[in-house]
Amino acid sequence: MIVIVDDEERYVRPYIDELKETGYEVNVQTDVGAAEQFLMENLADVELLVLDVMMPPGDTMSQRETHHGLRTGMYFYRTIRTLALDLPIIVFTNVVDTEVFDFFNAEASTNCWFYRKQDLLPFELAEIVQRILFGRSHNA
Amino acid sequence: MNDELKRVEPSGDLSSVSFGESCLSDGLSLIAEAAVRCERLEHLLHELVEVVRNLVGEPVCLLHLLDNDRNGFAVKAFGLPEGQTVNTESLFIKSDGADVERLFELNDLIYLRDAVSGNLYSNVEVISRYGWKSMLATPLAVKDGARNTRIGILQVLSYPQHLEFTVRQRHQFKALGLHASIAIMTWRRLNRFLELSQMMREISEEGDIGKVFKAVLWNALRLAGASRGWISRLNPTTGLLDVRVHAGKPVATWLEKVGEGITGRCVEQGTPIVVDDVLSDEWRGLYRASWPETRSEMAVPIVSRARIRIGHKIRFAPKPLGVLNLESPTVGAFLEVDRDSVWTLARQAAIIIDKLELDQKLTKLAEVQKQLAGKRDWDELLRIVPYAIKILGYEYVNISLVDSQSKRIRTMFVTGIPEEGRAEFMRMADHALDSEDIQADIVRTARTEVSDGHDRRFDRDIWERLGHGEMIRLFVPITAPPGKRVIGTVEAGYGKGYRKFIYEQDVQLLRNFLDYAVLSLEPRTRRLLQLISHEFSSSVVGIKSNVAFLQKRFGQLDRDRINTKFDDLMLDCDVLQVQIEALHQAFGWTSTISKRERTVVFRDVVIKTIMQLRPVARVAGLDWQRIEYDKRDSHRIHLDVDRAKLNQVVYNVLTNSIKYAEPEAEHFRIAIGVNEDDALFIITFRDWGIGIDEKYAEKVFEEEFRAPEAIRKTVKGAGLGLPIARRIMRDMGGDLVLTGFRKPTEFQLLLPKSLSGGKE
């Protein structure tokens, strides 16, 4: 299962549709609190996470920590990494904040990939997901 | 003074006078020691009298001191025969008597075998009434600078017999007098320092400029032994010296100018002026009487030393604030020691006044800074910045901004020039950034400079037309963010007349204020840009990704899925248009072009927007068909309006209703209705979402405000939708109002019927 965490489902609908057409089961979480709960309960079934950055912090994170929602994905990433060190995570965002970019760039060698939405069409995302999951199953 | 006096027993044989060398030297030692030991002047004077009586062996000893306010000498200490009392006021000696002149001008002592034969006292009967017989009097005076300064008169009188004083005894008495003079002056100098320290401490604790003036005047009068004086404050614009506080009930106070009169000259030269006699030839024409009896005057400038800017360098220069003026009916009343100590006091006062004025400026600037909050762009800032500049005392202000597209710098705001010349000035004050003009140079160098003369960088035409040769001007670059790119300049100045410099303190205050003004725009600008650019990116990504999906999968999709994708594409295009308008509104760029066209508002705007938002409702898991309206309203409200702007308003209202609906889909409902009165069409939007707390009824229309309920709902929002919608409605002559808070939440769109052009 691929889990997509993004509060604006409408904008990632084409990506969701393409991943489904490619044959993946896709679960969409639009609220970070619910997403965290879902991942904790279903971690064994999750093969890959696609994560947005700019999202409302919800009830589980503070406005201040997440810079009023501008960096919620960063905070969520740190939380998930404590649960799943080797879960592949694709950070998929429109945010152009250099601090966000530097953070995820530093994570690049640890099962983390950073892409801007405007740089990837739906089939391109699907190809990247295929490559990551194929590489993992091959290594396993 | 009318007092019972202490009886002092004389020592020695009353019928003979003899004081030997050893007695005299003992006495002089005692006098010198008393000058240092005594804490109070009256103790010293009484000890002097004791020493004199013991040495001379006569019972009556009188010590007079100069009273500046009464132009004479008053008894300050005395010794009398046992059982005798005296009214000291009756023993007052006027300064203008012939014997007094003899005492001080000739520096000669007076011996009278028969005391009543002299004219030291205007009323000699007092001498005979007391039974005093022979008199020996010596002046108390010292050299103070180039002149003999009168301190007082020391006398011994014999009682009850006449006495012959030998020449030797007279010389020795004169020596006593000289040492007594020195002792009194020594005491005064020693204690002056302690007094001054205490006075300066008191003054520095005052928190109000008026109280500082009063404290300075009162203490200066004490130091100088006077009771008449005033302090005036310099108005740097007019050069006038305006009396702020006075003592001694002057019959007149004068509005003098710098350079005029004794006080005006004092301010001009920056050092004290001591006039021994205002009626002398040198000063007669200059003195303007505040008290008719005045003979001597001391004017002390109140001036601090301040940092100034010349060019782009820092120097020090005097900063005149006012003048302290003391007067006395006694000729030569003010000594060098008085001048020095009062001047020290005045300089301390200047430092404190400068500090208090700085505090006042900071307080006023802080009030202006509060108005900066919420300002959206430089147009709004330009209405406020000049107030701050005026607080700093500038009369002429020119604010120029860089136009990076045309690479020019041009005046956006000017004040301090005649109204009729303003348009012409603004036309002329427009220079290329690569020109030699000073504005362009400041943009290049980012330097803060002061100029008070002609500079080759000045536009000659403007310089001559506005009389800039008579002004001193400051040029400050405006940088955004502070310290980085120069986006404009502030030029501020005033006439050079009585203010020769621009003080560095005012330069720094202006720079800090400008930095604050720019910073107040920055965080809001940055945050809004982040939010709006994200919205733009999301819409563009939505369009591209839907198109790419359709391109790849078109043949595989059924008609419904294809139409859903096309709906999404149209919506993303509409969202882009809405975001562009949000960008304009957020930065105050209201479009002057308003495309008004005949519109059936309910059909062409309301229903159309409902259709646009179907994908949004669908993604939120809500049934768009639960947005209800009466179909009979479809053809209502025919107005000439800007359809795109009205669409934006309805879009913002309905989007909020969808975003903030209750999570359970069955609770989702929006009801839209139409009413009217004589003047308005009223479109009502009711929803049964999370609601709005009544206390936020007006705040929801403030930019970037989001109610706590909205924040908890975990949807993104910049807090711009409702403020933009209201602004659009008000620009149209209508309004958007919140009339219901919870279940339903109700917004009313008010459209003036006057927009119909008389037709429905």
mmCIF file of C-alpha atoms in Angstrom, chain A residues 31-128:
data_model
loop_
_atom_site.group_PDB
_atom_site.id
_atom_site.type_symbol
_atom_site.label_atom_id
_atom_site.label_comp_id
_atom_site.label_asym_id
_atom_site.label_seq_id
_atom_site.Cartn_x
_atom_site.Cartn_y
_atom_site.Cartn_z
ATOM 1 C CA ASP A 31 -5.248 15.147 8.128
ATOM 2 C CA VAL A 32 -1.823 14.706 9.770
ATOM 3 C CA GLY A 33 -3.285 13.494 13.056
ATOM 4 C CA ALA A 34 -5.308 10.805 11.336
ATOM 5 C CA ALA A 35 -2.328 9.988 9.122
ATOM 6 C CA GLU A 36 -0.074 9.382 12.099
ATOM 7 C CA GLN A 37 -2.677 7.123 13.680
ATOM 8 C CA PHE A 38 -3.204 5.223 10.419
ATOM 9 C CA LEU A 39 0.519 4.645 9.933
ATOM 10 C CA MET A 40 0.987 3.404 13.479
ATOM 11 C CA GLU A 41 -1.835 0.897 13.016
ATOM 12 C CA ASN A 42 -0.935 -0.228 9.493
ATOM 13 C CA LEU A 43 2.818 0.181 9.277
ATOM 14 C CA ALA A 44 3.418 -3.392 8.268
ATOM 15 C CA ASP A 45 1.269 -2.935 5.145
ATOM 16 C CA VAL A 46 2.761 0.393 4.061
ATOM 17 C CA GLU A 47 5.389 0.090 1.353
ATOM 18 C CA LEU A 48 5.985 3.759 0.692
ATOM 19 C CA LEU A 49 4.838 7.160 1.950
ATOM 20 C CA VAL A 50 4.280 10.229 -0.231
ATOM 21 C CA LEU A 51 4.353 13.269 2.010
ATOM 22 C CA ASP A 52 3.334 16.886 1.455
ATOM 23 C CA VAL A 53 5.018 19.646 3.513
ATOM 24 C CA MET A 54 2.598 22.552 3.756
ATOM 25 C CA MET A 55 -0.435 21.304 5.684
ATOM 26 C CA PRO A 56 -2.507 22.445 8.628
ATOM 27 C CA PRO A 57 -0.904 21.120 11.831
ATOM 28 C CA GLY A 58 -4.174 19.735 13.165
ATOM 29 C CA ASP A 59 -4.674 18.848 16.795
ATOM 30 C CA THR A 60 -1.492 16.842 17.336
ATOM 31 C CA MET A 61 1.073 19.458 16.397
ATOM 32 C CA SER A 62 1.412 23.088 17.443
ATOM 33 C CA GLN A 63 1.093 26.072 15.137
ATOM 34 C CA ARG A 64 4.399 27.398 16.358
ATOM 35 C CA GLU A 65 6.392 24.209 15.809
ATOM 36 C CA THR A 66 5.104 23.822 12.283
ATOM 37 C CA HIS A 67 5.529 27.517 11.434
ATOM 38 C CA HIS A 68 1.773 27.866 11.199
ATOM 39 C CA GLY A 69 1.473 24.972 8.808
ATOM 40 C CA LEU A 70 4.254 26.013 6.451
ATOM 41 C CA ARG A 71 6.449 23.091 7.558
ATOM 42 C CA THR A 72 4.071 20.511 8.972
ATOM 43 C CA GLY A 73 5.544 17.816 6.704
ATOM 44 C CA MET A 74 8.998 18.300 8.235
ATOM 45 C CA TYR A 75 7.640 17.744 11.703
ATOM 46 C CA PHE A 76 5.569 14.763 10.569
ATOM 47 C CA TYR A 77 8.640 13.257 8.866
ATOM 48 C CA ARG A 78 10.632 13.386 12.105
ATOM 49 C CA THR A 79 7.767 11.708 13.948
ATOM 50 C CA ILE A 80 7.384 8.905 11.390
ATOM 51 C CA ARG A 81 11.130 8.296 11.263
ATOM 52 C CA THR A 82 11.079 7.402 14.941
ATOM 53 C CA LEU A 83 8.484 4.723 14.090
ATOM 54 C CA ALA A 84 9.908 3.467 10.804
ATOM 55 C CA LEU A 85 13.585 4.025 10.102
ATOM 56 C CA ASP A 86 13.599 2.334 6.727
ATOM 57 C CA LEU A 87 10.217 3.296 5.326
ATOM 58 C CA PRO A 88 10.767 4.912 1.896
ATOM 59 C CA ILE A 89 9.398 8.427 1.991
ATOM 60 C CA ILE A 90 8.956 10.671 -1.038
ATOM 61 C CA VAL A 91 8.544 14.294 0.018
ATOM 62 C CA PHE A 92 6.272 15.797 -2.627
ATOM 63 C CA THR A 93 5.666 19.516 -2.269
ATOM 64 C CA ASN A 94 5.281 22.982 -3.812
ATOM 65 C CA VAL A 95 7.132 24.629 -0.953
ATOM 66 C CA VAL A 96 10.233 26.577 -2.006
ATOM 67 C CA ASP A 97 11.582 27.261 1.475
ATOM 68 C CA THR A 98 15.354 26.711 1.416
ATOM 69 C CA GLU A 99 15.379 25.536 5.011
ATOM 70 C CA VAL A 100 12.893 22.790 4.116
ATOM 71 C CA PHE A 101 14.944 21.863 1.071
ATOM 72 C CA ASP A 102 18.187 21.724 3.074
ATOM 73 C CA PHE A 103 16.569 19.562 5.724
ATOM 74 C CA PHE A 104 15.341 16.927 3.315
ATOM 75 C CA ASN A 105 18.501 17.140 1.238
ATOM 76 C CA ALA A 106 20.412 16.102 4.331
ATOM 77 C CA GLU A 107 18.034 13.129 4.674
ATOM 78 C CA ALA A 108 18.566 12.082 1.061
ATOM 79 C CA SER A 109 20.707 9.074 1.828
ATOM 80 C CA THR A 110 18.255 7.619 4.335
ATOM 81 C CA ASN A 111 15.308 6.344 2.362
ATOM 82 C CA CYS A 112 14.131 9.839 1.593
ATOM 83 C CA TRP A 113 13.550 11.486 -1.752
ATOM 84 C CA PHE A 114 12.563 15.123 -2.327
ATOM 85 C CA TYR A 115 10.574 16.277 -5.367
ATOM 86 C CA ARG A 116 8.671 19.374 -6.226
ATOM 87 C CA LYS A 117 5.171 18.727 -7.562
ATOM 88 C CA GLN A 118 5.708 21.083 -10.475
ATOM 89 C CA ASP A 119 8.665 18.946 -11.626
ATOM 90 C CA LEU A 120 6.823 15.627 -11.822
ATOM 91 C CA LEU A 121 3.902 14.567 -13.951
ATOM 92 C CA PRO A 122 1.716 11.738 -12.635
ATOM 93 C CA PHE A 123 3.358 8.980 -14.691
ATOM 94 C CA GLU A 124 6.812 10.231 -13.639
ATOM 95 C CA LEU A 125 5.895 9.869 -9.991
ATOM 96 C CA ALA A 126 4.578 6.390 -10.712
ATOM 97 C CA GLU A 127 7.906 5.465 -12.367
ATOM 98 C CA ILE A 128 9.885 6.720 -9.382
#
